[in-house]
mmCIF file of C-alpha atoms in Angstrom:
data_model
loop_
_atom_site.group_PDB
_atom_site.id
_atom_site.type_symbol
_atom_site.label_atom_id
_atom_site.label_comp_id
_atom_site.label_asym_id
_atom_site.label_seq_id
_atom_site.Cartn_x
_atom_site.Cartn_y
_atom_site.Cartn_z
ATOM 1 C CA MET A 1 95.774 80.479 103.639
ATOM 2 C CA ASN A 2 98.848 80.858 105.789
ATOM 3 C CA GLU A 3 100.978 83.929 106.187
ATOM 4 C CA GLY A 4 103.834 82.562 104.166
ATOM 5 C CA ALA A 5 101.596 81.955 101.189
ATOM 6 C CA GLN A 6 100.147 85.418 101.423
ATOM 7 C CA ALA A 7 103.526 87.127 101.324
ATOM 8 C CA ALA A 8 105.039 84.797 98.676
ATOM 9 C CA ASN A 9 104.624 87.136 95.685
ATOM 10 C CA PRO A 10 105.553 90.704 96.696
ATOM 11 C CA LEU A 11 106.027 91.927 93.113
ATOM 12 C CA ARG A 12 102.474 90.952 92.213
ATOM 13 C CA GLY A 13 101.219 92.625 95.393
ATOM 14 C CA ILE A 14 103.083 95.813 94.465
ATOM 15 C CA GLY A 15 101.649 95.815 90.935
ATOM 16 C CA LEU A 16 98.116 95.376 92.228
ATOM 17 C CA LYS A 17 98.663 98.155 94.761
ATOM 18 C CA VAL A 18 99.786 100.619 92.075
ATOM 19 C CA ALA A 19 96.753 99.759 89.943
ATOM 20 C CA SER A 20 94.480 100.286 92.937
ATOM 21 C CA VAL A 21 96.058 103.688 93.605
ATOM 22 C CA ILE A 22 95.234 104.800 90.062
ATOM 23 C CA GLY A 23 91.631 103.730 90.586
ATOM 24 C CA PHE A 24 91.326 105.498 93.929
ATOM 25 C CA VAL A 25 92.779 108.757 92.564
ATOM 26 C CA GLY A 26 90.207 108.629 89.766
ATOM 27 C CA MET A 27 87.499 108.049 92.363
ATOM 28 C CA SER A 28 88.668 110.989 94.498
ATOM 29 C CA SER A 29 88.833 113.294 91.493
ATOM 30 C CA LEU A 30 85.253 112.478 90.530
ATOM 31 C CA ILE A 31 84.050 113.031 94.098
ATOM 32 C CA LYS A 32 85.789 116.405 94.257
ATOM 33 C CA SER A 33 84.271 117.402 90.922
ATOM 34 C CA ALA A 34 80.802 116.818 92.384
ATOM 35 C CA GLY A 35 81.293 119.719 94.802
ATOM 36 C CA SER A 36 80.445 120.091 98.477
ATOM 37 C CA LEU A 37 77.929 117.407 99.478
ATOM 38 C CA PRO A 38 77.054 115.635 102.754
ATOM 39 C CA PRO A 39 79.759 113.043 103.623
ATOM 40 C CA GLY A 40 77.169 110.300 104.205
ATOM 41 C CA GLN A 41 75.760 110.836 100.729
ATOM 42 C CA LEU A 42 79.244 110.639 99.209
ATOM 43 C CA VAL A 43 79.994 107.435 101.098
ATOM 44 C CA PHE A 44 76.725 105.865 99.930
ATOM 45 C CA PHE A 45 77.360 106.539 96.230
ATOM 46 C CA ARG A 46 80.966 105.388 96.497
ATOM 47 C CA SER A 47 79.941 102.159 98.281
ATOM 48 C CA PHE A 48 76.653 101.260 96.592
ATOM 49 C CA PHE A 49 77.741 101.766 92.989
ATOM 50 C CA ALA A 50 80.988 99.948 93.701
ATOM 51 C CA ILE A 51 78.903 96.783 94.035
ATOM 52 C CA PHE A 52 78.079 96.684 90.308
ATOM 53 C CA PRO A 53 81.624 96.381 88.885
ATOM 54 C CA ILE A 54 82.510 94.014 91.707
ATOM 55 C CA VAL A 55 79.622 91.692 90.806
ATOM 56 C CA LEU A 56 80.485 91.887 87.102
ATOM 57 C CA ILE A 57 84.134 91.014 87.790
ATOM 58 C CA LEU A 58 83.141 88.115 90.022
ATOM 59 C CA ALA A 59 80.648 86.807 87.462
ATOM 60 C CA TRP A 60 83.272 87.000 84.715
ATOM 61 C CA ARG A 61 85.718 85.084 86.924
ATOM 62 C CA SER A 62 83.007 82.571 87.908
ATOM 63 C CA GLU A 63 83.503 83.508 91.577
ATOM 64 C CA LEU A 64 80.088 84.976 92.325
ATOM 65 C CA ARG A 65 78.574 81.811 93.785
ATOM 66 C CA GLY A 66 79.083 81.779 97.516
ATOM 67 C CA ALA A 67 80.868 85.149 97.467
ATOM 68 C CA LEU A 68 79.059 86.270 100.630
ATOM 69 C CA ARG A 69 79.722 83.044 102.517
ATOM 70 C CA THR A 70 81.993 83.869 105.448
ATOM 71 C CA SER A 71 83.290 82.490 108.708
ATOM 72 C CA GLN A 72 83.870 85.992 110.112
ATOM 73 C CA PRO A 73 80.672 88.043 109.753
ATOM 74 C CA LEU A 74 81.500 90.189 112.771
ATOM 75 C CA GLY A 75 84.954 90.946 111.393
ATOM 76 C CA HIS A 76 83.412 92.155 108.138
ATOM 77 C CA VAL A 77 80.910 94.347 109.964
ATOM 78 C CA ILE A 78 83.670 95.906 112.073
ATOM 79 C CA ARG A 79 85.820 96.471 108.995
ATOM 80 C CA GLY A 80 82.835 98.060 107.247
ATOM 81 C CA GLY A 81 82.055 100.359 110.162
ATOM 82 C CA VAL A 82 85.649 101.520 110.479
ATOM 83 C CA GLY A 83 85.837 101.992 106.713
ATOM 84 C CA VAL A 84 82.699 104.159 106.671
ATOM 85 C CA VAL A 85 84.118 106.451 109.344
ATOM 86 C CA SER A 86 87.384 106.741 107.434
ATOM 87 C CA MET A 87 85.646 107.463 104.123
ATOM 88 C CA GLY A 88 83.284 110.001 105.669
ATOM 89 C CA LEU A 89 86.155 111.920 107.232
ATOM 90 C CA GLY A 90 88.268 111.647 104.102
ATOM 91 C CA PHE A 91 85.561 112.813 101.702
ATOM 92 C CA TYR A 92 84.677 115.737 103.955
ATOM 93 C CA ALA A 93 88.345 116.752 104.082
ATOM 94 C CA LEU A 94 88.475 116.480 100.283
ATOM 95 C CA THR A 95 85.785 119.159 100.009
ATOM 96 C CA LEU A 96 87.936 121.487 102.145
ATOM 97 C CA LEU A 97 91.413 120.930 100.694
ATOM 98 C CA PRO A 98 93.109 121.059 97.270
ATOM 99 C CA LEU A 99 93.449 117.573 95.741
ATOM 100 C CA PRO A 100 97.298 117.417 95.816
ATOM 101 C CA GLU A 101 97.395 118.488 99.457
ATOM 102 C CA TRP A 102 94.647 116.039 100.431
ATOM 103 C CA ILE A 103 96.532 113.196 98.788
ATOM 104 C CA ALA A 104 99.864 114.214 100.320
ATOM 105 C CA ILE A 105 98.497 114.436 103.863
ATOM 106 C CA GLY A 106 96.912 111.037 103.359
ATOM 107 C CA TYR A 107 100.446 109.648 103.120
ATOM 108 C CA ALA A 108 100.334 109.343 106.874
ATOM 109 C CA GLN A 109 98.180 106.246 106.316
ATOM 110 C CA PRO A 110 100.815 103.836 104.938
ATOM 111 C CA LEU A 111 103.264 104.990 107.595
ATOM 112 C CA ILE A 112 100.735 104.162 110.297
ATOM 113 C CA ILE A 113 100.121 100.803 108.605
ATOM 114 C CA VAL A 114 103.821 99.951 108.926
ATOM 115 C CA LEU A 115 103.619 100.730 112.646
ATOM 116 C CA ILE A 116 100.497 98.605 113.094
ATOM 117 C CA GLY A 117 102.011 95.747 111.105
ATOM 118 C CA ALA A 118 105.109 95.754 113.304
ATOM 119 C CA LEU A 119 103.454 96.343 116.686
ATOM 120 C CA PHE A 120 100.300 94.249 116.402
ATOM 121 C CA MET A 121 100.684 91.784 113.523
ATOM 122 C CA GLY A 122 104.166 90.462 114.126
ATOM 123 C CA GLU A 123 105.574 91.639 110.790
ATOM 124 C CA THR A 124 109.329 92.113 110.614
ATOM 125 C CA VAL A 125 110.281 95.755 110.102
ATOM 126 C CA ARG A 126 114.026 96.267 109.851
ATOM 127 C CA MET A 127 116.174 99.298 110.596
ATOM 128 C CA PHE A 128 115.969 100.727 107.083
ATOM 129 C CA ARG A 129 112.180 100.595 107.152
ATOM 130 C CA TRP A 130 111.965 102.180 110.604
ATOM 131 C CA GLY A 131 114.239 104.983 109.424
ATOM 132 C CA ALA A 132 112.075 105.484 106.354
ATOM 133 C CA VAL A 133 108.941 105.640 108.506
ATOM 134 C CA ILE A 134 110.479 108.373 110.691
ATOM 135 C CA VAL A 135 111.576 110.381 107.649
ATOM 136 C CA GLY A 136 108.139 109.880 106.090
ATOM 137 C CA PHE A 137 106.393 111.307 109.139
ATOM 138 C CA LEU A 138 108.692 114.327 108.958
ATOM 139 C CA GLY A 139 107.565 114.783 105.356
ATOM 140 C CA VAL A 140 103.911 114.627 106.387
ATOM 141 C CA LEU A 141 104.669 117.240 109.067
ATOM 142 C CA VAL A 142 106.227 119.540 106.455
ATOM 143 C CA ILE A 143 103.080 119.233 104.331
ATOM 144 C CA SER A 144 100.683 119.817 107.233
ATOM 145 C CA TRP A 145 102.476 122.352 109.416
ATOM 146 C CA PRO A 146 101.702 125.568 107.459
ATOM 147 C CA LYS A 147 97.964 124.867 107.700
ATOM 148 C CA LEU A 148 98.073 123.716 111.318
ATOM 149 C CA THR A 149 99.784 126.928 112.427
ATOM 150 C CA LEU A 150 96.768 128.854 111.108
ATOM 151 C CA LEU A 151 94.272 127.179 113.433
ATOM 152 C CA THR A 152 94.397 129.875 116.094
ATOM 153 C CA SER A 153 94.832 132.962 113.941
ATOM 154 C CA ALA A 154 93.357 132.404 110.488
ATOM 155 C CA GLU A 155 89.827 133.142 109.345
ATOM 156 C CA GLY A 156 87.593 132.089 106.480
ATOM 157 C CA LEU A 157 89.098 129.823 103.846
ATOM 158 C CA GLN A 158 92.451 129.450 105.604
ATOM 159 C CA ARG A 159 90.850 128.288 108.834
ATOM 160 C CA THR A 160 88.578 125.925 106.897
ATOM 161 C CA GLN A 161 91.602 124.349 105.241
ATOM 162 C CA ALA A 162 93.369 124.073 108.604
ATOM 163 C CA VAL A 163 90.403 122.104 109.943
ATOM 164 C CA GLY A 164 90.517 120.039 106.750
ATOM 165 C CA VAL A 165 94.119 119.044 107.535
ATOM 166 C CA LEU A 166 93.124 117.718 110.969
ATOM 167 C CA ILE A 167 90.170 115.806 109.527
ATOM 168 C CA CYS A 168 92.389 114.355 106.798
ATOM 169 C CA LEU A 169 94.939 113.159 109.374
ATOM 170 C CA ALA A 170 92.155 111.565 111.411
ATOM 171 C CA SER A 171 90.885 109.835 108.275
ATOM 172 C CA ALA A 172 94.378 108.475 107.578
ATOM 173 C CA ALA A 173 94.625 107.007 111.068
ATOM 174 C CA VAL A 174 91.196 105.345 110.896
ATOM 175 C CA SER A 175 91.907 104.108 107.374
ATOM 176 C CA ALA A 176 95.101 102.435 108.590
ATOM 177 C CA VAL A 177 93.026 100.496 111.111
ATOM 178 C CA ALA A 178 90.541 99.519 108.383
ATOM 179 C CA LEU A 179 93.290 98.223 106.101
ATOM 180 C CA THR A 180 94.753 96.264 108.987
ATOM 181 C CA TYR A 181 91.375 94.520 109.278
ATOM 182 C CA VAL A 182 91.651 93.728 105.556
ATOM 183 C CA ARG A 183 95.006 92.072 106.191
ATOM 184 C CA ILE A 184 93.473 89.981 108.974
ATOM 185 C CA LEU A 185 90.413 89.001 106.931
ATOM 186 C CA VAL A 186 92.320 87.831 103.855
ATOM 187 C CA ARG A 187 94.030 85.181 105.969
ATOM 188 C CA THR A 188 90.833 83.152 105.812
ATOM 189 C CA GLU A 189 88.482 85.024 103.466
ATOM 190 C CA ARG A 190 88.475 85.270 99.692
ATOM 191 C CA THR A 191 88.948 88.656 98.043
ATOM 192 C CA PRO A 192 85.353 88.715 96.638
ATOM 193 C CA THR A 193 83.965 88.064 100.123
ATOM 194 C CA VAL A 194 85.976 90.885 101.709
ATOM 195 C CA VAL A 195 85.058 93.414 99.014
ATOM 196 C CA LEU A 196 81.360 92.541 98.754
ATOM 197 C CA TRP A 197 80.831 92.549 102.495
ATOM 198 C CA PHE A 198 82.503 95.937 102.767
ATOM 199 C CA SER A 199 80.428 97.494 99.984
ATOM 200 C CA LEU A 200 77.176 96.172 101.446
ATOM 201 C CA THR A 201 77.890 97.132 105.053
ATOM 202 C CA ALA A 202 79.221 100.549 104.056
ATOM 203 C CA SER A 203 76.209 101.238 101.815
ATOM 204 C CA THR A 204 73.812 100.292 104.608
ATOM 205 C CA ALA A 205 75.612 102.427 107.185
ATOM 206 C CA ALA A 206 75.817 105.422 104.832
ATOM 207 C CA LEU A 207 72.124 105.128 103.911
ATOM 208 C CA MET A 208 71.303 105.649 107.586
ATOM 209 C CA THR A 209 72.539 109.251 107.229
ATOM 210 C CA LEU A 210 69.675 110.072 104.837
ATOM 211 C CA PRO A 211 67.454 111.554 107.616
ATOM 212 C CA PHE A 212 70.222 114.058 108.412
ATOM 213 C CA GLY A 213 69.806 115.616 104.983
ATOM 214 C CA TRP A 214 71.086 114.770 101.533
ATOM 215 C CA ALA A 215 71.475 117.320 98.744
ATOM 216 C CA SER A 216 69.620 117.247 95.432
ATOM 217 C CA LEU A 217 71.991 116.252 92.648
ATOM 218 C CA SER A 218 72.359 117.674 89.163
ATOM 219 C CA PRO A 219 72.819 115.143 86.320
ATOM 220 C CA GLY A 220 76.535 115.989 86.253
ATOM 221 C CA GLN A 221 76.928 115.429 89.987
ATOM 222 C CA ALA A 222 75.045 112.143 89.836
ATOM 223 C CA ALA A 223 77.199 110.934 86.946
ATOM 224 C CA ALA A 224 80.392 111.900 88.787
ATOM 225 C CA LEU A 225 79.354 110.081 91.965
ATOM 226 C CA ILE A 226 78.242 106.943 90.102
ATOM 227 C CA GLY A 227 81.556 106.965 88.242
ATOM 228 C CA ALA A 228 83.365 107.365 91.554
ATOM 229 C CA GLY A 229 81.573 104.290 92.858
ATOM 230 C CA PHE A 230 82.619 102.232 89.840
ATOM 231 C CA CYS A 231 86.250 103.365 90.161
ATOM 232 C CA GLY A 232 86.195 102.644 93.874
ATOM 233 C CA GLY A 233 84.818 99.140 93.372
ATOM 234 C CA VAL A 234 87.524 98.139 90.921
ATOM 235 C CA ALA A 235 90.245 99.743 93.049
ATOM 236 C CA GLN A 236 88.907 97.993 96.151
ATOM 237 C CA MET A 237 89.257 94.600 94.463
ATOM 238 C CA LEU A 238 92.808 95.378 93.402
ATOM 239 C CA MET A 239 93.801 96.691 96.829
ATOM 240 C CA THR A 240 92.384 93.732 98.726
ATOM 241 C CA GLU A 241 94.145 91.311 96.403
ATOM 242 C CA ALA A 242 97.414 93.230 96.842
ATOM 243 C CA TYR A 243 97.404 92.608 100.596
ATOM 244 C CA ARG A 244 96.940 88.911 99.925
ATOM 245 C CA HIS A 245 100.235 88.684 98.042
ATOM 246 C CA ALA A 246 102.523 90.932 100.098
ATOM 247 C CA GLU A 247 102.996 92.251 103.607
ATOM 248 C CA LEU A 248 101.366 95.520 104.587
ATOM 249 C CA SER A 249 104.714 97.178 105.162
ATOM 250 C CA THR A 250 105.923 96.134 101.689
ATOM 251 C CA VAL A 251 103.074 97.411 99.515
ATOM 252 C CA ALA A 252 101.979 100.411 101.615
ATOM 253 C CA PRO A 253 104.738 102.784 100.389
ATOM 254 C CA PHE A 254 103.476 102.505 96.807
ATOM 255 C CA GLU A 255 100.592 104.713 97.832
ATOM 256 C CA TYR A 256 102.998 107.552 96.979
ATOM 257 C CA VAL A 257 102.349 107.143 93.256
ATOM 258 C CA SER A 258 99.112 109.006 93.898
ATOM 259 C CA LEU A 259 100.918 112.329 94.476
ATOM 260 C CA LEU A 260 102.096 112.509 90.882
ATOM 261 C CA LEU A 261 98.604 111.752 89.626
ATOM 262 C CA GLY A 262 97.056 114.188 92.102
ATOM 263 C CA VAL A 263 99.331 117.050 91.061
ATOM 264 C CA VAL A 264 98.527 116.550 87.374
ATOM 265 C CA ILE A 265 94.769 116.141 87.864
ATOM 266 C CA GLY A 266 94.588 118.924 90.454
ATOM 267 C CA PHE A 267 96.318 121.372 88.135
ATOM 268 C CA PHE A 268 94.493 120.562 84.892
ATOM 269 C CA ALA A 269 91.049 119.691 86.273
ATOM 270 C CA PHE A 270 90.722 122.019 89.278
ATOM 271 C CA GLY A 271 93.380 124.695 88.762
ATOM 272 C CA GLU A 272 95.100 123.713 92.023
ATOM 273 C CA ALA A 273 98.849 124.200 91.909
ATOM 274 C CA PRO A 274 100.669 122.360 94.730
ATOM 275 C CA SER A 275 102.383 124.556 97.310
ATOM 276 C CA ALA A 276 106.113 124.421 97.968
ATOM 277 C CA TYR A 277 105.381 122.676 101.269
ATOM 278 C CA VAL A 278 103.430 119.940 99.468
ATOM 279 C CA LEU A 279 106.196 119.453 96.917
ATOM 280 C CA VAL A 280 108.994 119.401 99.506
ATOM 281 C CA GLY A 281 107.100 117.271 102.010
ATOM 282 C CA GLY A 282 105.852 114.950 99.298
ATOM 283 C CA THR A 283 109.384 114.531 97.986
ATOM 284 C CA ILE A 284 110.583 113.606 101.475
ATOM 285 C CA VAL A 285 107.836 110.999 101.849
ATOM 286 C CA ILE A 286 108.492 109.567 98.392
ATOM 287 C CA ALA A 287 112.216 109.377 99.153
ATOM 288 C CA ALA A 288 111.410 107.416 102.300
ATOM 289 C CA GLY A 289 109.294 105.049 100.233
ATOM 290 C CA LEU A 290 112.089 104.577 97.710
ATOM 291 C CA VAL A 291 114.448 103.573 100.515
ATOM 292 C CA ILE A 292 111.975 100.881 101.551
ATOM 293 C CA ILE A 293 111.587 99.692 97.962
ATOM 294 C CA TRP A 294 115.355 99.489 97.438
ATOM 295 C CA ARG A 295 115.885 97.669 100.730
ATOM 296 C CA GLU A 296 113.160 95.126 100.003
ATOM 297 C CA HIS A 297 114.653 94.505 96.575
ATOM 298 C CA ARG A 298 118.072 93.793 98.091
ATOM 299 C CA LEU A 299 116.578 91.504 100.730
ATOM 300 C CA ASN A 300 114.698 89.518 98.085
ATOM 301 C CA ILE A 301 117.955 89.031 96.157
ATOM 302 C CA ASP A 302 119.681 87.834 99.339
ATOM 303 C CA ARG A 303 116.849 85.401 100.072
ATOM 304 C CA MET A 304 117.135 83.917 96.596
ATOM 305 C CA LYS A 305 120.883 83.438 97.033
ATOM 306 C CA LEU A 306 120.329 81.626 100.318
ATOM 307 C CA LYS A 307 117.549 79.400 98.973
ATOM 308 C CA PRO A 308 118.830 75.793 98.800
ATOM 309 C CA LEU A 309 119.018 74.151 95.389
ATOM 310 C CA ALA A 310 116.702 71.247 94.656
ATOM 311 C CA PRO A 311 118.467 67.850 94.760
ATOM 312 C CA PRO A 312 119.182 66.256 91.373
ATOM 313 C CA GLN A 313 116.550 63.853 90.095
#
């Protein structure tokens, strides 16, 4: 499939992205509810149990046959390895930070994706989008700065959360690389192939952490982690399909929907009220995303006006 075909339906890509965000927030909430557990164990449950809904969806769509057939096995393995590192860092940070703050700091990821798309994938990023990226990074800095300033002076919980901020930022950077691999893979690979290969490679890599010590799980913890895997599998399918229909830099800003969900779930499920820095910084990042959305909408209208009419029959 060529690039033009992939980016031909941005509205569908945006809709799929929003649906995937809802699934991923549900996944993160379930993981956080399971408590502090080894990152490798969290990655295994998220990856292994994601396989089941993926297989069911593929069987229902009659796409299961040949789903693992690929022309880029090495690309899938690399994408899986990068994804495991990103998930491990992200889940560990989630055990150290409040859910709204973890989500808000993760907003660095779509901004980095825009940079990668422009610098390495030849995507066109115009002035409005560049301005929005700069403003978005300022918003991420507002969210992160109070914790980062505590690195040298704080103790106990505050210092732990400061370390969590750094780990979360590292996870966002690695995740941006992983999603860039997704964009490359969907040029030639089907969505089921990309998702199944990732779940299998990630499960295998995470299982290798078993000798380093996994915790015994209560029935509630096991149920939460299995549920997280199911949510992650469905969200993974939606996300991968989103990048097939729209450019990275178009759908990435819709990650910001997760802040609203994170604030609500964090408050009612975990008693975590967002700080003023999270609210202000998150608002800045969301505003930057809205600028991108508005600009893309105007550009699509202009393209339609310039599209030549079909000759009369």
